[in-house]
PDB file of C-alpha atoms in Angstrom:
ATOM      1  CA  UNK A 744      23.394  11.795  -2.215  1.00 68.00           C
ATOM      2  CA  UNK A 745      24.934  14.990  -3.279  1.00 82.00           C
ATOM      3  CA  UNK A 746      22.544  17.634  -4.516  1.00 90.00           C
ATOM      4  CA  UNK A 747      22.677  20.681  -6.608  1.00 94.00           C
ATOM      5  CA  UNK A 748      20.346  23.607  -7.279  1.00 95.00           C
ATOM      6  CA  UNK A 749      19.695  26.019  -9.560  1.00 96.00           C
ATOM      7  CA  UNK A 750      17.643  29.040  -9.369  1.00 96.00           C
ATOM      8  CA  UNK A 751      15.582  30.249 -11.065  1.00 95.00           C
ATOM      9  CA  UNK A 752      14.593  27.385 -12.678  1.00 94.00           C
ATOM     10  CA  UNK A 753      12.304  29.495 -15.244  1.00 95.00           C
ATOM     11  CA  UNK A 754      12.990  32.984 -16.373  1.00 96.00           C
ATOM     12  CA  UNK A 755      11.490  35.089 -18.690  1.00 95.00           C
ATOM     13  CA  UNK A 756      12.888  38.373 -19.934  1.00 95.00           C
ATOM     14  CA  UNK A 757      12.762  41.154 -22.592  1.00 95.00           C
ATOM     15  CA  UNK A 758      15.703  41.546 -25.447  1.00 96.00           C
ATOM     16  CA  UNK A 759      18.288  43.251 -23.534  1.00 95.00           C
ATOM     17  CA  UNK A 760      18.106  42.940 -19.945  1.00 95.00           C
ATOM     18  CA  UNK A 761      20.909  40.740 -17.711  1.00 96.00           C
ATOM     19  CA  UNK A 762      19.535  37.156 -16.552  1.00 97.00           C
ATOM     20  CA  UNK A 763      21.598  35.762 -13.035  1.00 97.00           C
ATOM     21  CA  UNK A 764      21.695  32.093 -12.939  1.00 97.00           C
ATOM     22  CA  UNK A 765      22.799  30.464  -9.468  1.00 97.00           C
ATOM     23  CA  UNK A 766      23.943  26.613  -9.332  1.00 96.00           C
ATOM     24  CA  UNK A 767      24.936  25.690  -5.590  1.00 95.00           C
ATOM     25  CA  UNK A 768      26.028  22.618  -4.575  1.00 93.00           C
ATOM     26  CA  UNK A 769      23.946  21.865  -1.125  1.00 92.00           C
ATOM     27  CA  UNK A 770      25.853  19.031   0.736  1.00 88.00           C
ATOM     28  CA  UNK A 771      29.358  19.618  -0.580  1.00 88.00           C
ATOM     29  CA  UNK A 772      32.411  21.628  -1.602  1.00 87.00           C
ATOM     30  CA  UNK A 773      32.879  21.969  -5.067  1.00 87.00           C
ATOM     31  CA  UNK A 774      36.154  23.277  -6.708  1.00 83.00           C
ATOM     32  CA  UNK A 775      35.004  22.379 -10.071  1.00 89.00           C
ATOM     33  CA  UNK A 776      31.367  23.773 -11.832  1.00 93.00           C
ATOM     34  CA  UNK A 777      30.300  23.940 -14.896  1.00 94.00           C
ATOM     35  CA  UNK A 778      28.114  25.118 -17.287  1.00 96.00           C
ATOM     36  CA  UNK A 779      26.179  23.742 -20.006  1.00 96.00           C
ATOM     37  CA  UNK A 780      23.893  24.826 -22.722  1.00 96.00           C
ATOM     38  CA  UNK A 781      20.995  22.578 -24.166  1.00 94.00           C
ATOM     39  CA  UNK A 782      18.936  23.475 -27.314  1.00 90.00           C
ATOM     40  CA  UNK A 783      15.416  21.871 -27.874  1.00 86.00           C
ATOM     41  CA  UNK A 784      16.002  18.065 -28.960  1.00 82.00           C
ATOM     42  CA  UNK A 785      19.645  18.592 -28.924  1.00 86.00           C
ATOM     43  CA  UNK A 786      22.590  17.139 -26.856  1.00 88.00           C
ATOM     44  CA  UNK A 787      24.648  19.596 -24.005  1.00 93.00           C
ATOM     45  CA  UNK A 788      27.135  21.488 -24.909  1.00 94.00           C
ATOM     46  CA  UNK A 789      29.987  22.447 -22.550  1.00 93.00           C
ATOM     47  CA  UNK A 790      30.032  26.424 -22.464  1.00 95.00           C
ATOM     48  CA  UNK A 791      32.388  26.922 -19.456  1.00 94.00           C
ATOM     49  CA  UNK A 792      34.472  25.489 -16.716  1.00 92.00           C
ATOM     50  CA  UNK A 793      34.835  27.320 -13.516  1.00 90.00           C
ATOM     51  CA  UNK A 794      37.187  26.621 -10.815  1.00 86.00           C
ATOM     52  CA  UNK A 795      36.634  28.516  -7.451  1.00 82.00           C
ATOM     53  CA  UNK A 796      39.123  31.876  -6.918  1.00 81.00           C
ATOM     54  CA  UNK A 797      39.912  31.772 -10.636  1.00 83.00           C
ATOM     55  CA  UNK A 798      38.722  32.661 -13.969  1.00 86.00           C
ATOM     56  CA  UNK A 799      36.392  30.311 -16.288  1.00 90.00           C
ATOM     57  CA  UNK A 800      37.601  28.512 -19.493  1.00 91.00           C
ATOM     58  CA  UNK A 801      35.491  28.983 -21.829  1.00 93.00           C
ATOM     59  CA  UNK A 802      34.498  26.680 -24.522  1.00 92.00           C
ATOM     60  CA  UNK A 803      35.309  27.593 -28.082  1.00 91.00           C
ATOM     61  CA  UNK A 804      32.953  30.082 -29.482  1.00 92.00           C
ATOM     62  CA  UNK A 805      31.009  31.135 -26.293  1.00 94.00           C
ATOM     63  CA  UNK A 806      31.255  34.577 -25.860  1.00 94.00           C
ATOM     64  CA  UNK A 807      33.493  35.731 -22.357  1.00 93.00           C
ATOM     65  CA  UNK A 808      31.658  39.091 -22.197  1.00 94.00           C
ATOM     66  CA  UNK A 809      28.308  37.799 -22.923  1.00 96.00           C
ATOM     67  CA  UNK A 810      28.035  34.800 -20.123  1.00 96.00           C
ATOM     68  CA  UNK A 811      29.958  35.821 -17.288  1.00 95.00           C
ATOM     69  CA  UNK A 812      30.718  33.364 -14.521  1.00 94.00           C
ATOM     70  CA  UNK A 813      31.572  33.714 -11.045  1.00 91.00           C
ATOM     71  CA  UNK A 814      32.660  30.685  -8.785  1.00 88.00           C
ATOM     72  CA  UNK A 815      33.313  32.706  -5.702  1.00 82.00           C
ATOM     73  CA  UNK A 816      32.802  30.383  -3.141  1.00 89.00           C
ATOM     74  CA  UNK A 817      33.144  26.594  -2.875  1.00 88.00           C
ATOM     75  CA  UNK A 818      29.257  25.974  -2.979  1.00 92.00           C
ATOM     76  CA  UNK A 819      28.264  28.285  -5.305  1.00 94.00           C
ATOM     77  CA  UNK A 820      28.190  29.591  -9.185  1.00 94.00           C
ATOM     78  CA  UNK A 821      27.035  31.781 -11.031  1.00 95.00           C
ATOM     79  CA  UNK A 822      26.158  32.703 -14.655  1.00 97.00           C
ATOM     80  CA  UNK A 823      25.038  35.673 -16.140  1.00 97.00           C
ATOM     81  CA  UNK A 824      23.882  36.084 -19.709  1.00 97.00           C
ATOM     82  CA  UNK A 825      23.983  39.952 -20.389  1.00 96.00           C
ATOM     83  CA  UNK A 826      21.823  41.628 -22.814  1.00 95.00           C
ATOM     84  CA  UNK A 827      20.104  38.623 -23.817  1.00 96.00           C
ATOM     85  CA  UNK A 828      18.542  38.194 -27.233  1.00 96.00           C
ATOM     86  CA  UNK A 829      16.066  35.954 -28.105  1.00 96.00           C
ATOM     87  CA  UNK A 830      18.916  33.438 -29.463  1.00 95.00           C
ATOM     88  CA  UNK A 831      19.950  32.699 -26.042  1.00 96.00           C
ATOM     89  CA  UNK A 832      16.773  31.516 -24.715  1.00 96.00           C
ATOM     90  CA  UNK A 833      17.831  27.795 -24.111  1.00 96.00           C
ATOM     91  CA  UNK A 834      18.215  25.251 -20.816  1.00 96.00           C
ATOM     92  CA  UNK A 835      20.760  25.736 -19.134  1.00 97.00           C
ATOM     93  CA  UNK A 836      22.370  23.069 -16.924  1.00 97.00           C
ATOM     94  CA  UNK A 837      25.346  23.220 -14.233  1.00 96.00           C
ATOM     95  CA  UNK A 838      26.710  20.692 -12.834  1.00 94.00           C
ATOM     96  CA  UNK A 839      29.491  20.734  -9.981  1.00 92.00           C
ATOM     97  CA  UNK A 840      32.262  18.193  -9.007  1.00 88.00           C
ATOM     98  CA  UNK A 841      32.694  17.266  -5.463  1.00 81.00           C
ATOM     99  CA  UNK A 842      36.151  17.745  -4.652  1.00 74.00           C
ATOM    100  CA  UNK A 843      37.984  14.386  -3.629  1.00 71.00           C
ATOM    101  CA  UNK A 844      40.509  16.456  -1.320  1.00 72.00           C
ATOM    102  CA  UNK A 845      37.261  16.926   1.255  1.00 71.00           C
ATOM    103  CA  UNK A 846      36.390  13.062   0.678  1.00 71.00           C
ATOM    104  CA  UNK A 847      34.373  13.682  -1.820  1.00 69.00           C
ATOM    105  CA  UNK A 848      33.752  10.915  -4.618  1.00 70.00           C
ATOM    106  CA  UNK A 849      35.359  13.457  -7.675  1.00 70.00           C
ATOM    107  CA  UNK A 850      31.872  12.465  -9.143  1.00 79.00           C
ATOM    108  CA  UNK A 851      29.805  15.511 -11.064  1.00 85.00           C
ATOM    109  CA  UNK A 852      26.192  15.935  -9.824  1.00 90.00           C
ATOM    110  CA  UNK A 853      24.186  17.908 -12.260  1.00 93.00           C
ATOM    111  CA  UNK A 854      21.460  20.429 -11.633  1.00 94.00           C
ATOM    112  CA  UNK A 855      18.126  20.929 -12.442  1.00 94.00           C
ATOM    113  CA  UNK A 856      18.544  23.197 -15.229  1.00 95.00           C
ATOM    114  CA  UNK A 857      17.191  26.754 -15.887  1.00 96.00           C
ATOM    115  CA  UNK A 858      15.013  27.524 -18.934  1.00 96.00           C
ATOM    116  CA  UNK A 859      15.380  31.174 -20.311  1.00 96.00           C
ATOM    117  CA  UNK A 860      13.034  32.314 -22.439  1.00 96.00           C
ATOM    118  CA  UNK A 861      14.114  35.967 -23.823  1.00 96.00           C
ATOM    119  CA  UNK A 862      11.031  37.902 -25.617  1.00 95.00           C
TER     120      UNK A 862
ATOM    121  CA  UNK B 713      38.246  16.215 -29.801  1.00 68.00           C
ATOM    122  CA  UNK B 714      36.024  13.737 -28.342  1.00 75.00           C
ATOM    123  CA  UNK B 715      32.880  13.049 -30.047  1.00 88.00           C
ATOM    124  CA  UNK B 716      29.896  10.493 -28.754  1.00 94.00           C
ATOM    125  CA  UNK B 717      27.470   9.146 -31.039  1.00 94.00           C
ATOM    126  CA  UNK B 718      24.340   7.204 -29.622  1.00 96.00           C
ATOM    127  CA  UNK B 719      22.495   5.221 -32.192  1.00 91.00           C
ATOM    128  CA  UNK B 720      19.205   4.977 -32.390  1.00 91.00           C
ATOM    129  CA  UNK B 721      17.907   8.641 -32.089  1.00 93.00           C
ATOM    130  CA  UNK B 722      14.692   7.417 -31.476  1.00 95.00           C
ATOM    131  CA  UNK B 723      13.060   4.403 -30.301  1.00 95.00           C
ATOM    132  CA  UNK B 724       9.511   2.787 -29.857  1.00 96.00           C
ATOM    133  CA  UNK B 725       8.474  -0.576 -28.229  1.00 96.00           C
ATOM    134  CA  UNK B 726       5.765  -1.741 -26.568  1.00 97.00           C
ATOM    135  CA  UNK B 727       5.749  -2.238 -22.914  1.00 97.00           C
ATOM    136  CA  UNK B 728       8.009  -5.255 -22.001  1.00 97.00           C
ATOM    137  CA  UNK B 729      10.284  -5.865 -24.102  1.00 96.00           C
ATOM    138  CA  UNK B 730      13.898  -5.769 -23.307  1.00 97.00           C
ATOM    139  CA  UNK B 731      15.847  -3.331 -24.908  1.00 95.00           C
ATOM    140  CA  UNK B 732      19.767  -1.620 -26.021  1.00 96.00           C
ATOM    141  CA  UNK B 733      20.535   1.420 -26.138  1.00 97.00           C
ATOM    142  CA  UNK B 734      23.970   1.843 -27.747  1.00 97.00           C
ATOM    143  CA  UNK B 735      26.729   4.519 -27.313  1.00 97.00           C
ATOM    144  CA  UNK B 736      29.818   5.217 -29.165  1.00 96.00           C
ATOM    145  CA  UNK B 737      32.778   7.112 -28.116  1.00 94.00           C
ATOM    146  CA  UNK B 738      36.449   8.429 -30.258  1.00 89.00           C
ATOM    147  CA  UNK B 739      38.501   8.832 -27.232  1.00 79.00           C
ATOM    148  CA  UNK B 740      40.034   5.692 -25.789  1.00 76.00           C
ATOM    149  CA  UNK B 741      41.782   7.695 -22.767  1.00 82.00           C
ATOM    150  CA  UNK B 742      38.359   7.857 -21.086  1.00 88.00           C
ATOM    151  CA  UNK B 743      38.383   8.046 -17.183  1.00 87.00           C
ATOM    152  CA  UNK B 744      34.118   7.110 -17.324  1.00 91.00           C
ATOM    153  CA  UNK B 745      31.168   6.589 -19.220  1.00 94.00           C
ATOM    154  CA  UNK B 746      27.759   7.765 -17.855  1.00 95.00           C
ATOM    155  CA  UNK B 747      24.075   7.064 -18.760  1.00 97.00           C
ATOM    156  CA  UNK B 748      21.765   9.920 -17.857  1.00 96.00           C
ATOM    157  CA  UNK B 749      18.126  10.051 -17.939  1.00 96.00           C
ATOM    158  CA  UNK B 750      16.235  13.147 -19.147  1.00 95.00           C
ATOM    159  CA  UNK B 751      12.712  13.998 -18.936  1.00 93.00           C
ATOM    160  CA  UNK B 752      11.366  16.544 -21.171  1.00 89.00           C
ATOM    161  CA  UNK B 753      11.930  19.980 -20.159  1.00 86.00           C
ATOM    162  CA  UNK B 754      14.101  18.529 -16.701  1.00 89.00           C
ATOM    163  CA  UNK B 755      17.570  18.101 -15.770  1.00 90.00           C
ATOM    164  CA  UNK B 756      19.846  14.689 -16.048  1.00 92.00           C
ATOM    165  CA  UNK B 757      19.296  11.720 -13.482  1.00 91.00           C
ATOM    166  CA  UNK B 758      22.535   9.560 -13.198  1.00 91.00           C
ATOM    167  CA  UNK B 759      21.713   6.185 -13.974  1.00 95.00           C
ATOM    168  CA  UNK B 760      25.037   4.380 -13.854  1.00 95.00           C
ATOM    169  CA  UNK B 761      28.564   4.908 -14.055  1.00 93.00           C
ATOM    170  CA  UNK B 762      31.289   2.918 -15.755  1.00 94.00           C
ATOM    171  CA  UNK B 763      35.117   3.774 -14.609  1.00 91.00           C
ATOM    172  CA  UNK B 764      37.416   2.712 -17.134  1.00 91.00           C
ATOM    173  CA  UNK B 765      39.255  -0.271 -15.725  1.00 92.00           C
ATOM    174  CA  UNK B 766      34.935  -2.158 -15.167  1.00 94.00           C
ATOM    175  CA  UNK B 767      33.296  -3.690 -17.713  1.00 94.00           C
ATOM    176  CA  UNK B 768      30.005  -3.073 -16.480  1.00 95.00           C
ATOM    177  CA  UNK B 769      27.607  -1.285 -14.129  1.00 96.00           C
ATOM    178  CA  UNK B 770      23.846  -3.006 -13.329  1.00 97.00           C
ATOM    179  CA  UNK B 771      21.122  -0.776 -11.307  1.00 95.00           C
ATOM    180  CA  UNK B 772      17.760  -3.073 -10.996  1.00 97.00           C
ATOM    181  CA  UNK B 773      16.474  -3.612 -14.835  1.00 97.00           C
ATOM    182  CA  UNK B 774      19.432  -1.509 -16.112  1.00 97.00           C
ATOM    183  CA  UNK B 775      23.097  -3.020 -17.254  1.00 98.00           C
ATOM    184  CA  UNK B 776      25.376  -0.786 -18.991  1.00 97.00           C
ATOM    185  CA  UNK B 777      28.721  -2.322 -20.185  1.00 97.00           C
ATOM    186  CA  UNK B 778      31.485  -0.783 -21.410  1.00 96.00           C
ATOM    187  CA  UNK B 779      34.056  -1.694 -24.383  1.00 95.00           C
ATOM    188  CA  UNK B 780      37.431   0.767 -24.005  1.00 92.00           C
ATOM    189  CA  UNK B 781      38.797  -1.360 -27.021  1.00 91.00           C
ATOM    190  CA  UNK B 782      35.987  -0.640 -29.710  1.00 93.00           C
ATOM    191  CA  UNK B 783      35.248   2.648 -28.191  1.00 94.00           C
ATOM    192  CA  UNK B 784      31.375   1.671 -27.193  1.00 96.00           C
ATOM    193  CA  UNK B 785      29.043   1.458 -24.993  1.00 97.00           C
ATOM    194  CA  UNK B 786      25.419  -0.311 -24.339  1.00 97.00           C
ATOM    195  CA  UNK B 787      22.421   0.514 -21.793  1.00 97.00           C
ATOM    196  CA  UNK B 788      20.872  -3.023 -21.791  1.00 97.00           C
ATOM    197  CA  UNK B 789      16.978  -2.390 -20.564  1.00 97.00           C
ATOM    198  CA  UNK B 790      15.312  -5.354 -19.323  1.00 97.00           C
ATOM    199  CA  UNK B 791      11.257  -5.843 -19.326  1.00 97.00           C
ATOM    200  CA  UNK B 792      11.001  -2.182 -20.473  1.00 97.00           C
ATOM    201  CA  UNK B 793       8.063   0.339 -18.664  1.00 97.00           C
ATOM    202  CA  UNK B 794       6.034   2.823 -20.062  1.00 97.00           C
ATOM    203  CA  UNK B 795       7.874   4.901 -17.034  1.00 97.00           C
ATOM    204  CA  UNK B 796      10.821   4.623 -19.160  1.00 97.00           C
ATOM    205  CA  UNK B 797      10.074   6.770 -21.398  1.00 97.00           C
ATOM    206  CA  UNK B 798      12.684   9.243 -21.548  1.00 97.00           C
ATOM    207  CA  UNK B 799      15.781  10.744 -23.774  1.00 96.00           C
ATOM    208  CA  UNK B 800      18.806   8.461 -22.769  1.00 97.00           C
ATOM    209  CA  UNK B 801      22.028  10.187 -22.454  1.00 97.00           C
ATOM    210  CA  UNK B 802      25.453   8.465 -22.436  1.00 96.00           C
ATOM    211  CA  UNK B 803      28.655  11.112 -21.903  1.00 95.00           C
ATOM    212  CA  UNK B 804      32.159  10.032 -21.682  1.00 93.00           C
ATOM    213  CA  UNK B 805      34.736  11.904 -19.369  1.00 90.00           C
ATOM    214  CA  UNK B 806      38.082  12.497 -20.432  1.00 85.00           C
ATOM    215  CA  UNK B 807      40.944  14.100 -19.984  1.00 77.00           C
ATOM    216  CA  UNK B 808      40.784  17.968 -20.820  1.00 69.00           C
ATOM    217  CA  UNK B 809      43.656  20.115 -20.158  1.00 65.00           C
ATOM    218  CA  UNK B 810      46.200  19.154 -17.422  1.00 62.00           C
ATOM    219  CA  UNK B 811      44.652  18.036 -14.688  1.00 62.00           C
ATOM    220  CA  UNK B 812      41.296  19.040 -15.624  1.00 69.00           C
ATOM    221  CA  UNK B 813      38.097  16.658 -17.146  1.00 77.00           C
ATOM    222  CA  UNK B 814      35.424  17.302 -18.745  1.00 83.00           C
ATOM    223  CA  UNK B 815      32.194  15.089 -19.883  1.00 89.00           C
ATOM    224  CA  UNK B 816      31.356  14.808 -23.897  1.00 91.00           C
ATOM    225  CA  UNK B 817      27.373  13.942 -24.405  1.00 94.00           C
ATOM    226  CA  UNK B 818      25.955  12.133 -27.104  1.00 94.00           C
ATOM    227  CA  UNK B 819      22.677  13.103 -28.687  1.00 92.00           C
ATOM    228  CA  UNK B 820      21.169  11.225 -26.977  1.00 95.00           C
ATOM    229  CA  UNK B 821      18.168   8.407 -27.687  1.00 96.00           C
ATOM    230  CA  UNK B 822      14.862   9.191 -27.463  1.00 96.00           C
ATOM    231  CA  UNK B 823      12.899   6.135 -25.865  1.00 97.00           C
ATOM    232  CA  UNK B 824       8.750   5.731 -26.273  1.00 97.00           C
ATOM    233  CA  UNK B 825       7.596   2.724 -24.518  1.00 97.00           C
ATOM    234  CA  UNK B 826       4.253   1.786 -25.144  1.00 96.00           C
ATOM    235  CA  UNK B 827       1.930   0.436 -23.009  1.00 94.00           C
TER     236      UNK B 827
END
């Protein structure tokens, strides 16, 4: 079946510094990613979606300049979470949509997650 | 906007029994409903899938049906495991913007089977 990674899948950083999150689909073409946040005992929550070749859409009240997201190629994604304070140490999960114009089954396949931890 | 609910939050039973899970969802215009699996601290295992125009999905001990009309949603466990043990995650995708969908999660339903 279709798989996606993430990597790192644990990262731990000081107040302040940049954290790059990569979620690749492995075994298809994905026009369609996106990213979710997950708080300890809580639900996910959609933060953004990214479509290859264009800009995110960003959910309402996540911050454009503080998680930046990339989707420059069909297989992979990216997420950045710059200057990161200790309130954005969470799990985050991506998940990417196989793109039904390549035969693909327009199904999304979720990731592993990534937990940040920012000290 | 579409909200899920998933009632109970938490759930114990001893090991087999047979068990529901239910799932509740505002948004009629649904293209799916998923149940997800979640161990703690790991990412979401797709357990079944439900397009709108089925009634209902079965995977070895797991049924999940689907009601567009009422807006719900059940994860019928049969002769439950202590493996089971899990949070259970239903999401329903709908329409977001043009031609674009997105999933909404529930909480999700915390189950504790015990042996």
């Amino acid at each position: 079946g279709a798989v996606v990674s993430q990597h790192p899948s644990w990262v731990i950083c000081k107040s302040g510094t940049s954290v790059k999150i990569e979620c690749r689909s492995l075994d298809f073409q994905a026009t369609t990613m996106f990213w979710y946040r997950q708080f300890p005992k809580q639900s996910l929550m959609l933060m953004a979606t990214s479509n290859e070749g264009s800009k995110a859409t960003y959910e309402q009240g996540v911050e454009k300049d503080k998680f930046l997201i990339n989707h420059a190629s069909l297989t992979l994604s990216t997420l950045t979470v710059t200057s990161a304070h200790p309130e954005d140490s969470s799990f985050y999960i991506c998940s990417a949509r196989e793109d039904p114009r390549t035969g693909g089954t327009d199904t999304q396949y979720f990731g592993p997650g990534t937990r940040l931890t920012v000290l | 906007k579409q909200e899920v609910t998933q009632i109970p939050a938490a759930l114990s039973v001893p090991e087999g029994e047979n068990l529901v899970l239910n799932c509740s969802f505002t948004d009629s215009a649904i293209y799916n409903l998923q149940w997800f699996r979640q161990d703690p601290g790991k990412g979401l295992t797709s357990l079944l899938l439900i397009q709108s125009s089925q009634r209902e999905q079965t995977s070895g001990r797991l049924n999940a049906s689907l009601d567009k009309s009422s807006g719900r949603s059940t994860l019928y466990i049969a002769a439950s495991q202590p493996g089971d043990s899990a949070t259970y995650l239903c999401a329903e995708e709908c329409p977001y913007s043009g031609s674009a969908r997105q999933l909404t999660f529930g909480s999700g339903t915390q189950l504790t089977v015990l042996p």
